[in-house]
């Protein structure tokens, strides 16, 4: 753009520091690259996003439709629809021996809850601890806010389990906040009760805020899940998401359980940022809770069946390594023996085999030797995708002359 | 809590600076106070929230239901569903003579767009100009981010119109950003083309970011609305909301039109904060656009009819003053002659007359002599609420011995 004395000088576009620090979520970029291929008529297998394709609990859909038919399309409370807050309080209070009321529960999209948590408890420059590998939104939110991320890498030899040593290292760093994620995305690990209890009690004693992201807790099939919701500790916030519990990621409805004072702060944040959430999707989720046991039992059985097949199938491929997941939808696969990094691996797998996966470095810069696959799509697609992946690894080895 | 040598010392709860700066939206607190009365069996008239109770365009509901029945409950693009982005680009490009594509459009809740705008372009301590009175979310977002709000108060004698003098004063303050809101909430003023054009062009020339909040533009019945969407200026971002256009606030779907580089930055922000929005509500809004002219013509006719009645009814009450709105759902009413302030007025009106209104100071601390009423509820409720309000003003005057 050339400026003359007679044309107005154009000012360059300049964003804020927080604007410049946005990185978004790589999985959604992989999705968009996949869509480019699909627009060319190519069928792509989607193993990149935890986008469950199972039918949701019937009532979660029919009751949302019913509310829409009744034109329940107005505003509701910033803290969430009373029916859903009550249902969550009863469900999680009852199952974990803690007297919870609506005042402990706030409804918000799970992805937003992660951002809200760090926003409400950390100032720019504060330190936050992630046990790595860690979910991309944690990184994106911390970077947006300007936090100093301290990593406690979990040991792949232990299947990325959380140990007492890991907890000690995290606490010694004296961060402002810690995020712990059991059942884990991307590793599928489910952490033990004792180690989680110690982490939570020590955090509360030291005034370190702890977000316990239990999004995949209901979907533990290989090990009993332990929730921190049973502890009544003001610095400990529990979150989960109906996206995964009920296979309705498009509802964008998650929830948190916290001390009432902390819950009220989250409510103010919801009010400021998004006013409130839709009524009809909240009514749908409240109805889904009536059949949560049967529904999640089915999902767990399905995950168990598919992972058994995947464990066996990928287990025959000598060039990749992975812990057997005990929960959730994901495999975190060590591809370092293939000789190419995660970005190149994901790019070539998409272009050559039309199969989308998430690069491991989205879960921490140290994980460029990994990719994540999601097994929550259609079962035949998962099997075909995994077969393509192992075939592709074979092809890479052949290229390098490895037998 | 008493700490002993044997019990762990409890750490006090401490939030971040941004957490402490949250104020939320007062209208939602008024709503919650009203709900307390309703829980006691008292019927409350809701004139506090712009919560339209008109039936939405039929297709906006039936096509959302259809998408739910097809189980379109997965993730979609962070920038928004392609069908809706395309429909918005065609509608607003076509109506305003600007070649818009999907790359110019991002779908996000309108309330979040306000927060995202200030977050993306302002650093803490930066100045932002509001023409006052101004919508509460502007204040809440600016305070959350730590901005220095500079006010340019509009003149009630002009019906709170935006004048060239106001624009000059705003530009002379050399802020990082300005928010302009025509058609206006709470005053109902619709600003002139020339003054808006000058504001936009000067902002872009000076590198001042301008958010043009045009949420009520489609609902202008007393004066022709002028949209800045026709100007192709990188520093100017246009936003609106289907909450008001289609009477579906519970969908939580708004949109913005911007330069593609700026739109991409907003998309990253959506991806980081909320991943994406539901597919089915976006499909509903895209379908609603097919009948937008007929639908908004009906809403405008309705607003025109109700405001004519309100103008006449409230005009007979000598102790209150208000400009006749030319757009949208609101009256901004000067109650200073009643001798009590807005908070006390709203509180007593709710308790004594069971009618909820929004205190004027929510729109700027200087407006403690005003209240806002919304006329988008059921017509008979609006009439009854307005009658209760004028009766209440009469009662206040009688209490003070004013005849």
Coordinates of C-alpha atoms in Angstrom, one line a residue, chain A residues 8-26 28-29 31-32 35-36 38 49-56 61 64-65 68-69 71-79 109 111-113 115 118-124 126 137 140-141 144-145 176 203-209 234-235 243-244 247-252 259 261-262 265 267-281, chain B residues 8-26 28-29 31-32 35 38 49-56 61 64-65 68-79 109 111-113 115 118-124 126 137 140-141 144-145 176 203-209 234-235 243-244 247-252 259 261-262 265 267-281:
Chain A
X8 CA -5.2 8.6 3.8
X9 CA -2.2 6.8 5.3
X10 CA -3.3 3.2 6.2
X11 CA -2.6 2.2 9.7
X12 CA -1.2 -1.3 10.1
X13 CA -3.2 -3.9 12.0
X14 CA -1.9 -4.5 15.5
X15 CA -3.5 -7.0 17.9
X16 CA -3.1 -7.1 21.7
X17 CA -0.5 -9.3 23.5
X18 CA -3.2 -11.8 24.3
X19 CA -4.4 -11.6 20.7
X20 CA -1.0 -12.4 19.4
X21 CA -0.6 -15.2 21.9
X22 CA -3.6 -17.2 20.6
X23 CA -2.8 -20.6 19.1
X24 CA -6.2 -22.3 19.0
X25 CA -6.5 -26.0 18.9
X26 CA -4.5 -28.0 16.3
X28 CA -9.5 -28.3 14.5
X29 CA -6.9 -27.3 12.0
X31 CA -10.1 -31.2 10.7
X32 CA -10.0 -28.2 8.3
X35 CA -12.2 -31.0 4.9
X36 CA -10.2 -29.7 1.9
X38 CA -13.2 -34.1 1.3
X49 CA -11.0 -35.4 17.0
X50 CA -12.7 -36.9 20.1
X51 CA -15.9 -36.5 18.2
X52 CA -18.0 -39.4 19.4
X53 CA -20.4 -40.8 16.7
X54 CA -22.4 -43.0 19.0
X55 CA -26.1 -42.2 19.2
X56 CA -26.6 -40.1 22.4
X61 CA -32.1 -35.7 22.2
X64 CA -34.0 -31.1 23.9
X65 CA -36.3 -31.3 20.8
X68 CA -37.4 -26.5 21.3
X69 CA -40.9 -27.4 20.2
X71 CA -40.1 -22.6 22.2
X72 CA -37.9 -22.6 25.3
X73 CA -35.5 -20.3 23.4
X74 CA -35.1 -17.5 25.9
X75 CA -32.3 -16.6 28.4
X76 CA -31.8 -18.6 31.5
X77 CA -29.6 -18.3 34.6
X78 CA -25.9 -17.6 34.1
X79 CA -25.1 -20.5 36.5
X109 CA -18.8 -25.4 28.0
X111 CA -13.4 -26.0 27.0
X112 CA -14.4 -22.6 28.4
X113 CA -14.2 -23.9 32.0
X115 CA -10.0 -21.0 30.2
X118 CA -6.9 -20.2 34.6
X119 CA -8.3 -16.7 34.1
X120 CA -9.9 -16.6 37.6
X121 CA -7.0 -17.9 39.6
X122 CA -3.8 -16.9 37.7
X123 CA -2.3 -13.5 36.9
X124 CA 0.0 -13.1 33.8
X126 CA 2.1 -16.8 37.3
X137 CA -6.6 -26.4 25.4
X140 CA -3.7 -22.6 24.4
X141 CA -5.4 -21.1 27.5
X144 CA -3.4 -16.7 25.9
X145 CA -3.3 -15.6 29.5
X176 CA -0.4 -20.8 41.4
X203 CA -2.9 -28.2 47.0
X204 CA -5.7 -27.0 49.3
X205 CA -3.4 -26.8 52.2
X206 CA -0.8 -24.8 50.3
X207 CA -3.3 -22.6 48.5
X208 CA -2.5 -24.0 45.1
X209 CA -5.6 -24.1 42.9
X234 CA -12.2 -24.9 48.4
X235 CA -9.1 -24.9 46.1
X243 CA -19.7 -33.9 25.1
X244 CA -18.0 -37.2 26.1
X247 CA -21.6 -38.3 22.9
X248 CA -23.0 -34.8 22.3
X249 CA -20.0 -32.6 21.7
X250 CA -22.2 -30.3 19.6
X251 CA -24.3 -29.4 22.7
X252 CA -21.3 -27.6 24.1
X259 CA -17.1 -24.6 46.7
X261 CA -17.9 -19.1 46.7
X262 CA -15.7 -20.4 43.9
X265 CA -17.1 -16.5 40.7
X267 CA -21.0 -17.8 37.4
X268 CA -19.9 -14.1 37.2
X269 CA -17.4 -15.2 34.5
X270 CA -20.2 -17.0 32.5
X271 CA -22.4 -13.9 32.9
X272 CA -19.7 -11.6 31.6
X273 CA -18.5 -13.8 28.7
X274 CA -21.6 -15.6 27.3
X275 CA -24.5 -14.5 29.5
X276 CA -25.9 -18.1 29.8
X277 CA -26.2 -21.3 27.7
X278 CA -29.2 -22.6 25.8
X279 CA -32.1 -24.0 27.9
X280 CA -33.0 -26.9 25.5
X281 CA -29.6 -28.5 25.5
Chain B
X8 CA -3.8 -28.5 58.4
X9 CA -3.7 -24.7 58.1
X10 CA -6.4 -23.6 55.7
X11 CA -5.1 -21.3 52.9
X12 CA -7.4 -18.4 52.1
X13 CA -9.1 -18.2 48.7
X14 CA -7.5 -15.7 46.4
X15 CA -8.6 -15.0 42.9
X16 CA -6.6 -13.3 40.1
X17 CA -6.9 -9.6 39.3
X18 CA -9.2 -10.4 36.4
X19 CA -11.2 -12.7 38.6
X20 CA -11.6 -9.9 41.1
X21 CA -12.6 -7.4 38.4
X22 CA -15.6 -9.5 37.2
X23 CA -18.9 -7.7 37.7
X24 CA -21.2 -9.8 35.4
X25 CA -24.5 -8.4 34.1
X26 CA -26.9 -6.7 36.5
X28 CA -29.3 -11.3 35.2
X29 CA -29.1 -10.4 38.9
X31 CA -33.8 -11.7 36.9
X32 CA -32.6 -13.9 39.8
X35 CA -37.2 -15.5 40.4
X38 CA -41.8 -16.1 41.6
X49 CA -34.2 -8.3 30.0
X50 CA -34.2 -8.0 26.2
X51 CA -35.6 -11.5 26.2
X52 CA -38.0 -11.5 23.2
X53 CA -41.1 -13.7 23.6
X54 CA -42.2 -13.5 19.9
X55 CA -42.3 -16.8 18.1
X56 CA -39.1 -17.2 16.1
X61 CA -36.9 -23.8 14.9
X64 CA -32.8 -26.9 14.2
X65 CA -35.1 -29.7 15.3
X68 CA -31.1 -32.7 16.0
X69 CA -33.2 -35.5 14.7
X70 CA -30.5 -36.3 12.2
X71 CA -28.1 -36.4 15.2
X72 CA -26.0 -33.5 14.0
X73 CA -24.5 -33.2 17.5
X74 CA -20.8 -33.3 16.6
X75 CA -18.1 -30.7 16.4
X76 CA -18.0 -28.2 13.6
X77 CA -15.6 -25.5 12.4
X78 CA -14.5 -22.9 15.0
X79 CA -15.3 -20.1 12.5
X109 CA -22.2 -15.6 20.8
X111 CA -21.9 -11.3 24.2
X112 CA -18.6 -13.2 23.7
X113 CA -17.8 -11.2 20.5
X115 CA -15.3 -9.7 25.1
X118 CA -11.6 -6.0 23.5
X119 CA -9.4 -9.0 24.3
X120 CA -7.9 -9.2 20.8
X121 CA -7.2 -5.5 20.3
X122 CA -6.5 -4.0 23.8
X123 CA -3.9 -4.6 26.4
X124 CA -4.5 -3.9 30.1
X126 CA -5.3 0.7 27.2
X137 CA -21.4 -6.0 28.8
X140 CA -18.1 -5.7 32.3
X141 CA -15.7 -6.8 29.6
X144 CA -12.5 -7.7 33.3
X145 CA -9.6 -7.0 30.9
X176 CA -7.0 2.0 21.3
X203 CA -10.8 5.2 13.1
X204 CA -9.3 3.1 10.3
X205 CA -7.0 6.0 9.3
X206 CA -5.8 6.5 12.8
X207 CA -5.5 2.8 13.6
X208 CA -8.2 2.9 16.2
X209 CA -10.2 -0.3 16.4
X234 CA -9.6 -3.4 8.3
X235 CA -10.0 -1.8 11.7
X243 CA -30.9 -13.4 19.6
X244 CA -32.7 -10.2 18.7
X247 CA -36.1 -13.8 18.9
X248 CA -33.9 -16.7 19.8
X249 CA -31.6 -15.4 22.6
X250 CA -31.4 -19.0 23.9
X251 CA -29.6 -20.1 20.7
X252 CA -26.6 -18.0 21.8
X259 CA -11.4 -8.2 7.2
X261 CA -7.1 -11.4 8.7
X262 CA -9.1 -10.0 11.6
X265 CA -7.9 -13.9 14.7
X267 CA -11.6 -17.8 14.8
X268 CA -8.5 -18.6 16.8
X269 CA -10.2 -17.0 19.8
X270 CA -13.3 -19.1 19.4
X271 CA -11.2 -22.2 19.0
X272 CA -9.3 -21.5 22.2
X273 CA -12.3 -20.5 24.3
X274 CA -15.2 -22.6 23.2
X275 CA -13.9 -24.9 20.3
X276 CA -17.0 -24.2 18.2
X277 CA -20.8 -23.7 18.5
X278 CA -23.6 -26.2 18.1
X279 CA -24.4 -27.2 14.5
X280 CA -28.2 -27.4 14.8
X281 CA -28.7 -23.9 16.1

